Amino acid sequence: MNFWYATVQNYLQRSITFHDDILPAIAGVAQKFQQRTGFHYKAGLWMEDFHRGLLWQSDGLIIHAISTNNPPWSWTSTSIPWK
């Protein structure tokens, strides 16, 4: 799972033109990870590591979530870097 979280953090440091494209853009990486692990992926989180996936926190103040398409409890709802 560390590989996944490092990949996501690296990805979020890039310039993202349309924030709602985060999940579709990272879907290819998630699909390969799913094929290798057999884990189940939903809204940017892995069900087998769901508790850890919910423990993200931002590196700054989040005034509001910028995405209306992604769940507010997921890291996909904000563009602020997280850890």
mmCIF file with all atom_site columns, C-alpha atoms in Angstrom:
data_model
loop_
_atom_site.group_PDB
_atom_site.id
_atom_site.type_symbol
_atom_site.label_atom_id
_atom_site.label_alt_id
_atom_site.label_comp_id
_atom_site.label_asym_id
_atom_site.label_entity_id
_atom_site.label_seq_id
_atom_site.pdbx_PDB_ins_code
_atom_site.Cartn_x
_atom_site.Cartn_y
_atom_site.Cartn_z
_atom_site.occupancy
_atom_site.B_iso_or_equiv
_atom_site.pdbx_formal_charge
_atom_site.auth_seq_id
_atom_site.auth_comp_id
_atom_site.auth_asym_id
_atom_site.auth_atom_id
_atom_site.pdbx_PDB_model_num
ATOM 1  C CA . MET A 1 1  ? 0.000   0.000  0.000   1.00 0.00 ? 1  MET A CA 1
ATOM 2  C CA . ASN A 1 2  ? 2.910   2.362  0.557   1.00 0.00 ? 2  ASN A CA 1
ATOM 3  C CA . PHE A 1 3  ? 3.529   2.311  -3.201  1.00 0.00 ? 3  PHE A CA 1
ATOM 4  C CA . TRP A 1 4  ? -0.040  3.488  -3.843  1.00 0.00 ? 4  TRP A CA 1
ATOM 5  C CA . TYR A 1 5  ? 0.105   6.352  -1.344  1.00 0.00 ? 5  TYR A CA 1
ATOM 6  C CA . ALA A 1 6  ? 3.502   7.497  -2.628  1.00 0.00 ? 6  ALA A CA 1
ATOM 7  C CA . THR A 1 7  ? 2.185   7.404  -6.210  1.00 0.00 ? 7  THR A CA 1
ATOM 8  C CA . VAL A 1 8  ? -0.876  9.477  -5.299  1.00 0.00 ? 8  VAL A CA 1
ATOM 9  C CA . GLN A 1 9  ? 1.189   12.047 -3.399  1.00 0.00 ? 9  GLN A CA 1
ATOM 10 C CA . ASN A 1 10 ? 3.588   12.316 -6.339  1.00 0.00 ? 10 ASN A CA 1
ATOM 11 C CA . TYR A 1 11 ? 0.669   12.692 -8.749  1.00 0.00 ? 11 TYR A CA 1
ATOM 12 C CA . LEU A 1 12 ? -0.961  15.456 -6.697  1.00 0.00 ? 12 LEU A CA 1
ATOM 13 C CA . GLN A 1 13 ? 2.232   17.526 -6.827  1.00 0.00 ? 13 GLN A CA 1
ATOM 14 C CA . ARG A 1 14 ? 1.713   17.889 -10.573 1.00 0.00 ? 14 ARG A CA 1
ATOM 15 C CA . SER A 1 15 ? -0.387  20.592 -12.196 1.00 0.00 ? 15 SER A CA 1
ATOM 16 C CA . ILE A 1 16 ? -3.897  19.287 -12.663 1.00 0.00 ? 16 ILE A CA 1
ATOM 17 C CA . THR A 1 17 ? -5.967  21.276 -15.147 1.00 0.00 ? 17 THR A CA 1
ATOM 18 C CA . PHE A 1 18 ? -9.388  19.947 -14.188 1.00 0.00 ? 18 PHE A CA 1
ATOM 19 C CA . HIS A 1 19 ? -9.564  18.672 -10.639 1.00 0.00 ? 19 HIS A CA 1
ATOM 20 C CA . ASP A 1 20 ? -12.586 16.458 -11.327 1.00 0.00 ? 20 ASP A CA 1
ATOM 21 C CA . ASP A 1 21 ? -10.317 14.471 -13.657 1.00 0.00 ? 21 ASP A CA 1
ATOM 22 C CA . ILE A 1 22 ? -8.203  13.145 -10.769 1.00 0.00 ? 22 ILE A CA 1
ATOM 23 C CA . LEU A 1 23 ? -9.973  9.801  -10.450 1.00 0.00 ? 23 LEU A CA 1
ATOM 24 C CA . PRO A 1 24 ? -10.166 9.092  -14.195 1.00 0.00 ? 24 PRO A CA 1
ATOM 25 C CA . ALA A 1 25 ? -6.535  10.142 -14.635 1.00 0.00 ? 25 ALA A CA 1
ATOM 26 C CA . ILE A 1 26 ? -5.198  7.867  -11.908 1.00 0.00 ? 26 ILE A CA 1
ATOM 27 C CA . ALA A 1 27 ? -7.557  5.015  -12.833 1.00 0.00 ? 27 ALA A CA 1
ATOM 28 C CA . GLY A 1 28 ? -4.940  3.326  -15.032 1.00 0.00 ? 28 GLY A CA 1
ATOM 29 C CA . VAL A 1 29 ? -2.471  3.124  -12.166 1.00 0.00 ? 29 VAL A CA 1
ATOM 30 C CA . ALA A 1 30 ? -5.238  1.896  -9.861  1.00 0.00 ? 30 ALA A CA 1
ATOM 31 C CA . GLN A 1 31 ? -6.230  -0.775 -12.369 1.00 0.00 ? 31 GLN A CA 1
ATOM 32 C CA . LYS A 1 32 ? -2.677  -2.132 -12.571 1.00 0.00 ? 32 LYS A CA 1
ATOM 33 C CA . PHE A 1 33 ? -2.385  -2.064 -8.780  1.00 0.00 ? 33 PHE A CA 1
ATOM 34 C CA . GLN A 1 34 ? -5.709  -3.896 -8.514  1.00 0.00 ? 34 GLN A CA 1
ATOM 35 C CA . GLN A 1 35 ? -4.550  -6.566 -10.973 1.00 0.00 ? 35 GLN A CA 1
ATOM 36 C CA . ARG A 1 36 ? -1.405  -7.171 -8.922  1.00 0.00 ? 36 ARG A CA 1
ATOM 37 C CA . THR A 1 37 ? -3.048  -7.180 -5.496  1.00 0.00 ? 37 THR A CA 1
ATOM 38 C CA . GLY A 1 38 ? -6.644  -8.252 -6.080  1.00 0.00 ? 38 GLY A CA 1
ATOM 39 C CA . PHE A 1 39 ? -7.744  -5.343 -3.854  1.00 0.00 ? 39 PHE A CA 1
ATOM 40 C CA . HIS A 1 40 ? -11.000 -3.448 -4.426  1.00 0.00 ? 40 HIS A CA 1
ATOM 41 C CA . TYR A 1 41 ? -10.810 0.255  -5.371  1.00 0.00 ? 41 TYR A CA 1
ATOM 42 C CA . LYS A 1 42 ? -13.538 2.853  -4.749  1.00 0.00 ? 42 LYS A CA 1
ATOM 43 C CA . ALA A 1 43 ? -13.316 6.671  -4.961  1.00 0.00 ? 43 ALA A CA 1
ATOM 44 C CA . GLY A 1 44 ? -9.549  6.763  -4.551  1.00 0.00 ? 44 GLY A CA 1
ATOM 45 C CA . LEU A 1 45 ? -9.470  4.335  -1.627  1.00 0.00 ? 45 LEU A CA 1
ATOM 46 C CA . TRP A 1 46 ? -8.749  0.635  -1.312  1.00 0.00 ? 46 TRP A CA 1
ATOM 47 C CA . MET A 1 47 ? -11.392 -1.277 0.617   1.00 0.00 ? 47 MET A CA 1
ATOM 48 C CA . GLU A 1 48 ? -8.724  -3.550 2.139   1.00 0.00 ? 48 GLU A CA 1
ATOM 49 C CA . ASP A 1 49 ? -6.982  -0.462 3.554   1.00 0.00 ? 49 ASP A CA 1
ATOM 50 C CA . PHE A 1 50 ? -10.044 1.760  3.923   1.00 0.00 ? 50 PHE A CA 1
ATOM 51 C CA . HIS A 1 51 ? -9.277  2.833  7.493   1.00 0.00 ? 51 HIS A CA 1
ATOM 52 C CA . ARG A 1 52 ? -5.833  4.110  6.499   1.00 0.00 ? 52 ARG A CA 1
ATOM 53 C CA . GLY A 1 53 ? -7.214  5.739  3.364   1.00 0.00 ? 53 GLY A CA 1
ATOM 54 C CA . LEU A 1 54 ? -9.531  7.839  5.513   1.00 0.00 ? 54 LEU A CA 1
ATOM 55 C CA . LEU A 1 55 ? -6.654  9.079  7.683   1.00 0.00 ? 55 LEU A CA 1
ATOM 56 C CA . TRP A 1 56 ? -5.348  11.605 5.143   1.00 0.00 ? 56 TRP A CA 1
ATOM 57 C CA . GLN A 1 57 ? -4.878  15.171 6.309   1.00 0.00 ? 57 GLN A CA 1
ATOM 58 C CA . SER A 1 58 ? -4.128  18.308 4.367   1.00 0.00 ? 58 SER A CA 1
ATOM 59 C CA . ASP A 1 59 ? -0.899  20.274 4.552   1.00 0.00 ? 59 ASP A CA 1
ATOM 60 C CA . GLY A 1 60 ? -2.965  23.463 4.745   1.00 0.00 ? 60 GLY A CA 1
ATOM 61 C CA . LEU A 1 61 ? -6.352  24.865 5.600   1.00 0.00 ? 61 LEU A CA 1
ATOM 62 C CA . ILE A 1 62 ? -9.197  23.551 3.483   1.00 0.00 ? 62 ILE A CA 1
ATOM 63 C CA . ILE A 1 63 ? -11.810 26.270 3.140   1.00 0.00 ? 63 ILE A CA 1
ATOM 64 C CA . HIS A 1 64 ? -14.082 24.081 1.037   1.00 0.00 ? 64 HIS A CA 1
ATOM 65 C CA . ALA A 1 65 ? -13.809 21.028 -1.126  1.00 0.00 ? 65 ALA A CA 1
ATOM 66 C CA . ILE A 1 66 ? -13.227 21.971 -4.758  1.00 0.00 ? 66 ILE A CA 1
ATOM 67 C CA . SER A 1 67 ? -14.872 18.945 -6.279  1.00 0.00 ? 67 SER A CA 1
ATOM 68 C CA . THR A 1 68 ? -18.557 18.258 -6.420  1.00 0.00 ? 68 THR A CA 1
ATOM 69 C CA . ASN A 1 69 ? -18.110 14.862 -8.063  1.00 0.00 ? 69 ASN A CA 1
ATOM 70 C CA . ASN A 1 70 ? -15.809 13.250 -5.516  1.00 0.00 ? 70 ASN A CA 1
ATOM 71 C CA . PRO A 1 71 ? -16.802 12.237 -1.984  1.00 0.00 ? 71 PRO A CA 1
ATOM 72 C CA . PRO A 1 72 ? -15.864 14.851 0.660   1.00 0.00 ? 72 PRO A CA 1
ATOM 73 C CA . TRP A 1 73 ? -14.221 12.215 2.871   1.00 0.00 ? 73 TRP A CA 1
ATOM 74 C CA . SER A 1 74 ? -11.796 11.217 0.113   1.00 0.00 ? 74 SER A CA 1
ATOM 75 C CA . TRP A 1 75 ? -8.458  12.858 -0.703  1.00 0.00 ? 75 TRP A CA 1
ATOM 76 C CA . THR A 1 76 ? -9.892  13.315 -4.217  1.00 0.00 ? 76 THR A CA 1
ATOM 77 C CA . SER A 1 77 ? -12.145 16.155 -3.020  1.00 0.00 ? 77 SER A CA 1
ATOM 78 C CA . THR A 1 78 ? -9.344  18.683 -2.527  1.00 0.00 ? 78 THR A CA 1
ATOM 79 C CA . SER A 1 79 ? -6.331  19.898 -4.469  1.00 0.00 ? 79 SER A CA 1
ATOM 80 C CA . ILE A 1 80 ? -4.321  20.738 -1.338  1.00 0.00 ? 80 ILE A CA 1
ATOM 81 C CA . PRO A 1 81 ? -1.386  18.355 -0.831  1.00 0.00 ? 81 PRO A CA 1
ATOM 82 C CA . TRP A 1 82 ? -1.962  15.800 1.903   1.00 0.00 ? 82 TRP A CA 1
ATOM 83 C CA . LYS A 1 83 ? 0.052   13.433 4.014   1.00 0.00 ? 83 LYS A CA 1
#
